[in-house]
Short mmCIF file of C-alpha atoms and ligand atoms in Angstrom, two decimals:
data_model
loop_
_atom_site.label_atom_id
_atom_site.label_comp_id
_atom_site.label_asym_id
_atom_site.label_seq_id
_atom_site.Cartn_x
_atom_site.Cartn_y
_atom_site.Cartn_z
CA MET A 1 89.64 116.71 115.47
CA THR A 2 89.78 119.01 112.33
CA ASP A 3 89.62 116.71 109.73
CA THR A 4 85.43 115.95 110.74
CA LEU A 5 84.64 119.56 109.87
CA ASP A 6 85.63 118.75 106.42
CA THR A 7 81.93 116.79 105.36
CA THR A 8 84.00 115.67 101.57
CA ASP A 9 86.03 112.82 103.10
CA GLN A 10 82.92 111.83 105.98
CA THR A 11 81.70 108.08 105.26
CA THR A 12 78.28 108.85 103.42
CA ALA A 13 75.77 107.25 105.56
CA SER A 14 73.62 104.57 103.59
CA ALA A 15 70.91 105.97 103.08
CA PRO A 16 67.32 104.32 104.31
CA SER A 17 65.76 103.35 101.18
CA VAL A 18 62.92 105.64 100.78
CA THR A 19 61.35 106.06 97.71
CA GLN A 20 60.13 109.77 96.99
CA GLU A 21 56.27 108.59 96.52
CA ARG A 22 53.24 108.42 98.61
CA ARG A 23 51.56 105.55 99.34
CA ILE A 24 49.08 104.35 101.49
CA VAL A 25 48.12 101.11 101.90
CA THR A 26 46.37 101.03 105.24
CA ALA A 27 43.44 102.75 106.67
CA VAL A 28 44.99 105.82 108.95
CA PRO A 29 46.01 105.21 111.68
CA GLY A 30 46.85 102.06 110.90
CA PRO A 31 47.01 98.65 113.00
CA ARG A 32 50.35 99.18 113.80
CA SER A 33 50.06 103.07 114.78
CA GLN A 34 47.23 102.41 116.19
CA ALA A 35 48.90 99.79 119.20
CA LEU A 36 51.01 102.64 119.26
CA HIS A 37 48.96 104.73 120.42
CA ALA A 38 47.18 102.51 123.22
CA ARG A 39 50.94 102.19 124.56
CA ARG A 40 51.83 105.54 124.12
CA THR A 41 48.66 106.84 125.88
CA ALA A 42 49.38 105.05 129.01
CA VAL A 43 51.99 106.93 129.72
CA VAL A 44 53.14 109.95 127.67
CA SER A 45 51.57 112.69 128.91
CA ASP A 46 48.28 114.34 127.86
CA GLY A 47 49.41 117.74 127.63
CA VAL A 48 51.98 116.46 124.89
CA SER A 49 49.06 115.68 122.10
CA SER A 50 49.77 115.54 118.31
CA VAL A 51 48.25 116.11 114.83
CA LEU A 52 48.64 112.81 113.65
CA PRO A 53 49.07 109.63 115.78
CA VAL A 54 50.36 107.81 113.01
CA TYR A 55 54.06 107.00 113.89
CA ILE A 56 56.93 107.14 111.84
CA GLU A 57 59.53 104.73 111.68
CA ARG A 58 62.06 105.62 108.48
CA ALA A 59 62.02 108.39 107.03
CA HIS A 60 64.41 111.08 103.80
CA GLY A 61 64.09 113.55 101.66
CA ALA A 62 60.14 115.10 101.32
CA ILE A 63 58.99 111.37 102.44
CA VAL A 64 58.33 109.76 106.04
CA VAL A 65 57.30 106.31 106.23
CA ASP A 66 54.81 104.91 108.93
CA VAL A 67 54.80 101.60 110.78
CA ASP A 68 51.86 101.07 108.81
CA GLY A 69 55.07 101.25 106.25
CA ASN A 70 52.33 104.11 104.74
CA GLN A 71 54.73 106.84 102.62
CA PHE A 72 53.87 110.79 103.35
CA ILE A 73 54.75 114.00 101.08
CA ASP A 74 55.82 115.91 104.75
CA LEU A 75 55.02 119.32 103.63
CA GLY A 76 56.17 120.08 107.56
CA ALA A 77 59.18 118.95 108.00
CA GLY A 78 58.93 118.73 111.14
CA ILE A 79 57.65 122.62 111.73
CA GLY A 80 60.79 123.33 109.19
CA VAL A 81 63.25 121.13 110.87
CA THR A 82 64.15 119.13 107.88
CA THR A 83 64.69 121.61 106.19
CA ILE A 84 67.65 120.10 103.73
CA GLY A 85 65.76 117.21 103.59
CA HIS A 86 64.32 113.98 105.47
CA THR A 87 67.79 111.85 107.45
CA GLU A 88 70.83 113.84 104.78
CA SER A 89 73.48 111.74 104.27
CA SER A 90 75.96 114.20 105.04
CA VAL A 91 74.77 115.32 108.29
CA VAL A 92 73.93 111.60 108.95
CA GLY A 93 77.82 110.83 108.04
CA ALA A 94 78.77 113.98 110.07
CA VAL A 95 76.75 112.86 113.33
CA GLN A 96 77.81 109.39 113.16
CA ASP A 97 81.29 110.37 112.50
CA GLN A 98 81.22 112.91 115.62
CA ALA A 99 79.35 110.55 118.36
CA ALA A 100 82.38 107.86 117.41
CA ASP A 101 85.09 110.71 118.14
CA VAL A 102 83.21 112.87 120.88
CA LEU A 103 79.89 112.82 122.69
CA HIS A 104 80.14 115.71 125.01
CA THR A 105 82.44 117.51 127.01
CA LEU A 106 81.06 120.72 127.97
CA PHE A 107 82.16 123.91 126.22
CA THR A 108 81.67 125.99 129.07
CA ILE A 109 84.60 122.77 130.64
CA THR A 110 86.15 121.98 127.78
CA PRO A 111 85.26 122.91 124.57
CA TYR A 112 85.88 121.86 121.17
CA GLU A 113 86.22 123.25 117.12
CA GLU A 114 83.19 122.33 115.84
CA TYR A 115 80.90 124.54 118.03
CA VAL A 116 83.25 127.08 117.18
CA ARG A 117 82.99 126.11 113.69
CA VAL A 118 79.21 126.90 113.80
CA ALA A 119 79.71 130.62 115.31
CA GLU A 120 82.05 130.96 112.23
CA LEU A 121 79.03 130.03 110.11
CA LEU A 122 76.31 132.11 111.50
CA ALA A 123 78.87 135.09 111.60
CA GLU A 124 79.19 135.05 108.06
CA HIS A 125 75.71 133.67 106.86
CA THR A 126 73.58 136.54 109.50
CA PRO A 127 72.20 139.30 108.23
CA GLY A 128 75.59 141.93 108.20
CA ASP A 129 78.96 143.52 107.02
CA PHE A 130 80.45 143.88 111.16
CA ALA A 131 81.70 141.83 113.97
CA LYS A 132 79.28 138.86 115.15
CA LYS A 133 79.40 136.69 118.11
CA SER A 134 77.15 133.65 119.17
CA VAL A 135 76.21 131.57 122.36
CA LEU A 136 74.44 128.11 121.63
CA VAL A 137 71.82 126.55 123.24
CA ASN A 138 68.89 123.67 123.25
CA SER A 139 65.92 124.90 121.49
CA GLY A 140 64.34 128.09 119.93
CA ALA A 141 62.32 129.05 123.57
CA GLU A 142 65.83 128.98 124.52
CA ALA A 143 67.41 131.16 122.05
CA VAL A 144 64.65 133.61 122.80
CA GLU A 145 64.96 133.75 126.53
CA ASN A 146 68.93 134.55 125.98
CA GLY A 147 68.11 136.74 123.04
CA VAL A 148 66.35 139.49 125.63
CA LYS A 149 68.82 138.22 128.62
CA ILE A 150 71.45 139.60 126.45
CA ALA A 151 69.65 142.72 125.23
CA ARG A 152 68.81 143.51 129.11
CA LYS A 153 72.53 143.22 130.29
CA TYR A 154 73.85 145.56 127.36
CA THR A 155 71.01 147.98 127.59
CA GLY A 156 70.58 147.56 131.11
CA ARG A 157 66.52 148.21 130.71
CA ARG A 158 64.02 145.65 131.53
CA ALA A 159 61.19 146.43 129.31
CA VAL A 160 60.48 143.35 125.92
CA ALA A 161 58.55 144.50 123.38
CA VAL A 162 56.43 141.51 121.08
CA LEU A 163 54.09 141.94 117.52
CA ASP A 164 50.97 140.74 117.92
CA HIS A 165 50.16 136.53 115.19
CA GLY A 166 53.99 136.45 117.70
CA TYR A 167 54.65 132.83 119.22
CA HIS A 168 58.44 132.55 120.76
CA GLY A 169 58.13 129.11 123.04
CA ARG A 170 57.01 127.50 125.90
CA THR A 171 59.29 128.09 128.48
CA ASN A 172 57.57 131.34 131.43
CA LEU A 173 59.95 133.82 130.20
CA THR A 174 57.79 132.85 125.93
CA MET A 175 54.50 131.89 127.39
CA ALA A 176 54.24 135.55 128.52
CA MET A 177 55.54 136.59 124.88
CA ASN A 178 53.25 134.62 122.79
CA TYR A 179 50.41 136.22 121.57
CA LYS A 180 48.00 132.70 121.48
CA ALA A 181 46.71 131.50 125.71
CA ALA A 182 45.14 128.25 124.19
CA PRO A 183 46.82 126.31 124.46
CA TYR A 184 50.20 127.75 125.15
CA ALA A 185 49.63 129.19 128.38
CA THR A 186 46.27 128.38 129.47
CA GLY A 187 46.30 128.14 133.55
CA TYR A 188 50.21 128.12 133.13
CA GLY A 189 50.60 131.25 134.90
CA PRO A 190 52.10 134.36 136.41
CA PHE A 191 53.65 134.64 133.75
CA ALA A 192 57.14 136.66 133.26
CA GLY A 193 56.18 140.81 133.82
CA ASP A 194 57.52 143.72 131.15
CA VAL A 195 56.39 141.80 128.38
CA TYR A 196 54.24 143.72 125.72
CA HIS A 197 52.33 143.27 122.57
CA ALA A 198 52.00 145.85 120.14
CA PRO A 199 50.49 145.14 116.70
CA ASN A 200 51.18 143.90 113.43
CA SER A 201 51.32 144.38 110.21
CA TYR A 202 49.75 141.73 108.87
CA PRO A 203 48.25 143.18 105.39
CA TYR A 204 45.13 141.29 104.66
CA HIS A 205 43.68 142.35 107.66
CA ASP A 206 44.92 146.04 108.36
CA GLY A 207 45.00 147.11 104.91
CA LEU A 208 47.83 149.40 106.52
CA SER A 209 50.93 150.34 103.79
CA GLY A 210 54.31 149.29 105.69
CA ALA A 211 54.72 152.74 107.14
CA GLU A 212 50.74 153.34 108.67
CA ALA A 213 51.61 149.93 110.33
CA ALA A 214 54.73 151.06 112.15
CA ALA A 215 53.38 153.88 112.51
CA ARG A 216 50.94 152.53 114.97
CA THR A 217 53.30 149.86 116.04
CA ILE A 218 55.73 153.01 117.92
CA ALA A 219 53.32 154.82 118.52
CA TYR A 220 51.60 151.73 121.20
CA LEU A 221 55.79 151.51 121.95
CA GLU A 222 56.36 155.18 122.89
CA LYS A 223 52.51 155.88 124.51
CA ARG A 224 52.62 152.16 126.38
CA ILE A 225 56.63 151.57 127.49
CA GLY A 226 58.28 154.64 127.05
CA ALA A 227 61.45 153.60 124.56
CA THR A 228 63.98 154.56 128.05
CA ASP A 229 62.92 151.42 129.26
CA LEU A 230 62.41 149.09 125.97
CA ALA A 231 65.33 146.57 126.56
CA CYS A 232 64.34 144.92 122.96
CA LEU A 233 61.64 144.28 120.15
CA VAL A 234 61.82 141.11 119.27
CA VAL A 235 59.62 140.38 116.05
CA GLU A 236 59.26 137.26 113.50
CA PRO A 237 60.67 138.56 110.34
CA ILE A 238 57.44 136.46 108.45
CA GLN A 239 55.03 134.82 111.95
CA GLY A 240 55.14 131.10 111.76
CA GLU A 241 52.79 130.16 114.02
CA GLY A 242 50.37 133.00 113.52
CA GLY A 243 49.93 131.81 109.68
CA PHE A 244 52.76 132.98 107.93
CA VAL A 245 52.37 137.11 108.04
CA VAL A 246 54.39 138.54 105.47
CA PRO A 247 54.29 141.93 106.95
CA ALA A 248 53.66 144.61 104.45
CA GLU A 249 56.60 146.53 102.80
CA GLY A 250 58.56 149.09 105.06
CA TYR A 251 57.10 148.36 108.25
CA LEU A 252 60.36 145.78 109.17
CA PRO A 253 63.11 148.50 107.95
CA ALA A 254 60.98 151.67 109.91
CA LEU A 255 60.73 148.97 112.92
CA GLN A 256 64.66 149.15 112.82
CA GLU A 257 65.60 152.64 112.11
CA TRP A 258 63.51 152.95 115.78
CA CYS A 259 65.01 151.14 117.70
CA THR A 260 68.33 151.49 116.03
CA ALA A 261 67.39 155.48 117.43
CA ASN A 262 66.49 154.64 120.01
CA GLY A 263 68.81 152.09 121.56
CA VAL A 264 66.83 149.36 121.09
CA VAL A 265 67.54 146.04 120.78
CA PHE A 266 66.35 144.35 117.78
CA ILE A 267 65.65 140.55 117.06
CA ALA A 268 64.68 138.73 115.01
CA ASP A 269 63.57 135.63 116.00
CA GLU A 270 64.17 133.56 112.49
CA ILE A 271 63.64 130.48 114.03
CA GLN A 272 60.83 128.75 112.26
CA SER A 273 61.88 131.13 108.99
CA GLY A 274 65.84 131.44 108.81
CA MET A 275 68.17 128.98 107.46
CA ALA A 276 67.97 129.19 104.02
CA ARG A 277 63.59 128.36 103.94
CA THR A 278 62.75 131.19 102.31
CA GLY A 279 65.34 131.68 99.71
CA GLU A 280 67.66 133.72 101.49
CA TYR A 281 69.93 132.02 104.93
CA PHE A 282 68.11 134.83 107.58
CA ALA A 283 64.01 136.41 106.04
CA SER A 284 65.53 139.46 107.40
CA SER A 285 67.61 139.80 103.99
CA HIS A 286 64.34 140.18 102.24
CA PHE A 287 62.92 143.32 103.83
CA GLY A 288 66.45 144.35 103.56
CA LEU A 289 66.56 143.95 107.75
CA VAL A 290 69.85 143.63 109.67
CA PRO A 291 68.68 143.04 113.05
CA ASP A 292 71.16 143.64 115.99
CA LEU A 293 70.41 139.53 117.44
CA VAL A 294 68.91 136.88 114.89
CA LEU A 295 67.96 134.05 116.79
CA SER A 296 68.37 130.51 115.30
CA ALA A 297 67.40 127.17 115.79
CA LYS A 298 64.39 124.40 114.39
CA GLY A 299 66.08 123.80 111.03
CA ILE A 300 70.49 125.43 111.91
CA ALA A 301 71.02 121.71 112.13
CA GLY A 302 68.95 119.37 109.72
CA GLY A 303 67.01 117.88 112.79
CA LEU A 304 69.71 117.38 115.52
CA PRO A 305 68.21 119.75 118.67
CA LEU A 306 70.81 123.78 118.71
CA ALA A 307 69.75 126.84 118.90
CA ALA A 308 71.68 130.19 118.75
CA VAL A 309 71.88 134.07 119.47
CA THR A 310 74.00 135.44 116.91
CA GLY A 311 74.10 139.05 116.51
CA ARG A 312 77.20 142.39 117.44
CA ALA A 313 79.67 142.29 119.78
CA GLU A 314 79.67 144.53 121.66
CA ILE A 315 75.85 143.47 122.96
CA MET A 316 76.74 139.83 122.76
CA ASP A 317 80.04 140.49 124.85
CA ALA A 318 77.85 142.34 127.85
CA SER A 319 77.64 138.82 129.74
CA GLN A 320 79.68 138.75 132.00
CA PRO A 321 81.62 135.42 131.35
CA GLY A 322 79.53 132.43 133.28
CA GLY A 323 76.15 134.46 132.51
CA LEU A 324 75.90 132.40 129.72
CA GLY A 325 75.75 128.38 128.89
CA GLY A 326 74.08 125.57 130.34
CA THR A 327 75.13 121.59 130.28
CA PHE A 328 73.95 120.57 126.74
CA GLY A 329 73.78 124.24 124.60
CA GLY A 330 75.88 123.24 121.69
CA ASN A 331 76.61 119.60 122.11
CA PRO A 332 79.54 118.48 119.68
CA VAL A 333 76.92 116.20 117.64
CA ALA A 334 73.91 119.12 117.60
CA CYS A 335 77.17 120.74 115.65
CA ALA A 336 78.29 119.05 113.91
CA ALA A 337 75.54 118.04 112.10
CA SER A 338 74.52 122.45 111.84
CA VAL A 339 78.42 122.33 109.64
CA ALA A 340 77.03 119.80 106.70
CA VAL A 341 73.72 121.63 106.95
CA PHE A 342 75.43 124.79 106.37
CA GLU A 343 78.31 122.59 103.66
CA SER A 344 74.72 120.91 102.16
CA ILE A 345 72.55 124.45 102.14
CA GLU A 346 76.02 125.57 99.75
CA SER A 347 76.72 122.36 97.18
CA ARG A 348 73.14 121.47 96.06
CA GLY A 349 72.20 125.08 96.04
CA LEU A 350 68.82 125.15 98.09
CA LEU A 351 68.83 129.03 98.54
CA ALA A 352 67.67 128.16 94.77
CA GLU A 353 65.29 125.07 95.53
CA ALA A 354 63.68 127.41 98.06
CA ASP A 355 62.68 129.49 94.99
CA ARG A 356 62.13 127.03 92.96
CA ILE A 357 60.00 125.68 95.85
CA GLY A 358 57.99 128.88 96.31
CA ALA A 359 57.25 130.23 92.89
CA THR A 360 55.21 126.47 91.95
CA LEU A 361 53.65 126.06 94.93
CA THR A 362 52.05 130.13 94.86
CA ALA A 363 51.44 128.72 91.80
CA ALA A 364 49.28 125.99 92.63
CA LEU A 365 47.43 127.56 95.32
CA LEU A 366 46.60 130.56 92.93
CA GLU A 367 45.05 128.40 90.98
CA LEU A 368 43.57 126.56 93.81
CA GLN A 369 42.42 130.16 94.76
CA ARG A 370 39.87 130.59 91.35
CA LYS A 371 38.67 127.51 92.19
CA TYR A 372 37.51 128.39 96.05
CA ASP A 373 36.20 131.64 96.96
CA ILE A 374 37.12 130.64 100.66
CA ILE A 375 40.76 131.04 99.77
CA GLY A 376 40.77 134.14 101.20
CA ASP A 377 44.71 135.13 100.87
CA VAL A 378 48.11 132.90 99.53
CA ARG A 379 51.27 134.08 100.98
CA GLY A 380 54.39 133.49 102.13
CA ILE A 381 58.44 134.01 101.03
CA GLY A 382 60.09 130.38 99.19
CA ALA A 383 59.35 127.36 101.63
CA MET A 384 57.17 129.30 103.51
CA ILE A 385 53.56 129.56 102.41
CA ALA A 386 50.56 129.11 103.33
CA MET A 387 47.42 129.70 102.74
CA GLU A 388 44.10 131.46 105.17
CA LEU A 389 40.83 130.19 104.56
CA VAL A 390 37.44 132.06 105.64
CA GLN A 391 33.90 131.91 105.59
CA PRO A 392 32.66 131.84 102.04
CA GLY A 393 31.28 135.05 100.67
CA THR A 394 33.37 137.56 102.91
CA ALA A 395 37.30 137.00 100.74
CA SER A 396 37.03 140.48 100.66
CA THR A 397 35.01 141.63 102.97
CA THR A 398 34.49 140.30 106.92
CA LYS A 399 37.33 138.12 106.56
CA GLU A 400 35.55 135.33 108.65
CA PRO A 401 38.13 133.02 109.22
CA ASN A 402 36.89 129.39 109.38
CA ALA A 403 39.25 126.90 111.06
CA ALA A 404 37.00 124.04 109.95
CA ALA A 405 37.79 123.55 106.86
CA VAL A 406 41.55 124.11 107.77
CA SER A 407 41.24 120.82 109.93
CA ALA A 408 39.16 118.95 107.54
CA ILE A 409 41.48 119.47 104.53
CA ALA A 410 44.23 119.03 106.97
CA ALA A 411 42.86 115.49 107.86
CA THR A 412 41.81 114.58 104.24
CA ALA A 413 45.32 115.67 102.83
CA ALA A 414 46.41 112.95 104.95
CA GLN A 415 44.37 110.16 104.78
CA GLN A 416 45.36 110.46 101.75
CA GLY A 417 48.96 110.70 102.03
CA VAL A 418 49.87 114.52 102.48
CA LEU A 419 51.33 116.10 106.24
CA VAL A 420 50.34 119.63 105.71
CA LEU A 421 50.50 121.51 109.16
CA THR A 422 48.11 124.06 110.43
CA ALA A 423 48.34 127.13 111.88
CA GLY A 424 46.73 130.96 112.50
CA THR A 425 45.79 132.50 115.73
CA TYR A 426 42.17 131.98 114.58
CA GLY A 427 43.68 128.07 113.11
CA ASN A 428 42.78 129.05 109.61
CA VAL A 429 45.66 129.01 108.05
CA LEU A 430 46.96 125.68 105.96
CA ARG A 431 50.97 125.88 106.21
CA PHE A 432 52.76 124.80 103.51
CA LEU A 433 56.32 124.57 105.52
CA PRO A 434 58.57 121.31 102.99
CA SER A 435 61.91 120.23 103.27
CA LEU A 436 64.11 122.12 99.92
CA ALA A 437 64.06 118.52 99.07
CA VAL A 438 60.80 117.91 97.33
CA SER A 439 60.86 117.85 94.10
CA ASP A 440 58.13 119.35 91.80
CA GLU A 441 56.77 116.58 91.27
CA LEU A 442 55.41 115.81 94.53
CA ILE A 443 53.67 118.89 94.87
CA ALA A 444 52.24 118.98 91.79
CA ASP A 445 50.88 115.14 93.52
CA ALA A 446 49.65 116.81 97.08
CA MET A 447 48.28 120.11 95.54
CA THR A 448 45.93 117.04 93.49
CA VAL A 449 45.32 115.68 97.04
CA ILE A 450 44.44 119.67 98.60
CA ASP A 451 42.24 120.11 95.39
CA GLN A 452 39.78 116.74 96.72
CA ALA A 453 39.76 117.74 100.00
CA LEU A 454 38.85 120.65 99.13
CA ALA A 455 35.98 119.91 96.82
CA ALA A 456 35.08 117.54 99.70
CA LEU A 457 34.29 120.56 102.01
C1 PLP B 1 59.42 127.02 117.26
C2 PLP B 1 59.19 128.18 118.08
C3 PLP B 1 60.07 128.59 118.59
C4 PLP B 1 60.17 127.94 119.76
O1 PLP B 1 62.08 127.22 119.71
P1 PLP B 1 61.41 125.50 120.18
O2 PLP B 1 62.45 124.74 119.43
O3 PLP B 1 60.38 124.83 120.46
O4 PLP B 1 61.51 125.96 122.16
C5 PLP B 1 60.78 130.15 118.65
N1 PLP B 1 59.84 131.08 118.73
C6 PLP B 1 59.63 130.71 116.60
C7 PLP B 1 59.51 131.92 115.91
C8 PLP B 1 59.12 129.69 116.25
O5 PLP B 1 58.61 128.46 114.92
#
């Protein structure tokens, strides 16, 4: 078994040949996608929606290919999951090898090395120089749920605080933790209690310094909850669904300092911002933040379902044996994929690639901002960059959200072979979350499409 952890001697899977270029050969969606969509509509719940009814057959690097042969530049990476690139050969090889060795035993019955190796890698790469431990689970929401469980157990306290514009998942507890009710919570109550929403730092809108915004957040926590009842504060260092909101300098360290002084567990939800996306393994590092617990998911296993809670050993060990776990949590195939992801980040120098992508994207979007006055703000770090669109003439005054422009650009771009995601509480943010395999040439090509889409508004 040990040699399966060394990807250097793994059989390199033959990746499907997908040229790294945009190519549209039918209407979008094409006839085969339309036929599949008709089948899907009959049997898949309407509660599961798809942004673009284009059915994907193959993918590699930064390109996805649909069933009609159209090739799209993927600037969403499955919402930041295929961060190291689609069907990356070392991940595919690790999955194939592990699938042939063992698919499942259940770590809580008979354990295996791959789970331990992922926990070692997480301990090594999450911020902070202290003993750390992990629990592996299946999804981001499950990691959030476990982070809260662990913090409550450790502190013996009840309340959970989150920040405005945050997103944490679709389970019962996490629905209560999201800022946005529609579509995530509408009609699904009653919700978990003891969840409190504090104001965040949103420099484009609040104009506050980090210290001012932190004072506002802390005043809320102290007045509305009281520090002695607060188990944890759950924060996305860069808010994902909220629209890549980067907090003002000093905001997060001030919150952490207050949490530490008051025995509150500081939990960084790095599910979208983590795993090399921002040029650091975890975005917390950009802010000098050393969370007590870090939540990972999305990019952690190159496309396989895996998530983790990692943090201070004394907090992680407060739970009684049997209190944490689950049937599929830390599945061996997902863990083998994750080990390959960590190795790929190192061997391909992907932290530097994230910096390159951030510089290229930011420069391109700032250029567009000079041409189009509806681009109110360009922000983000590394391969996590967004632009917030506002109504004409309001970019420096009232900053009225312009969701219609965002939807129109995303739709036009898709027709031209560029997949971009929307975000933001008001749906007025276009977010770029490409894989770290995307070249500057592909970004430049995608930006000409975005430019045309802006011009066509
Ligand atoms: C996606 C996401 C989640 C939820 O993850 P799932 O795997 O969809 O349950 C939680 N927090 C953040 C910041 C996310 O981006």
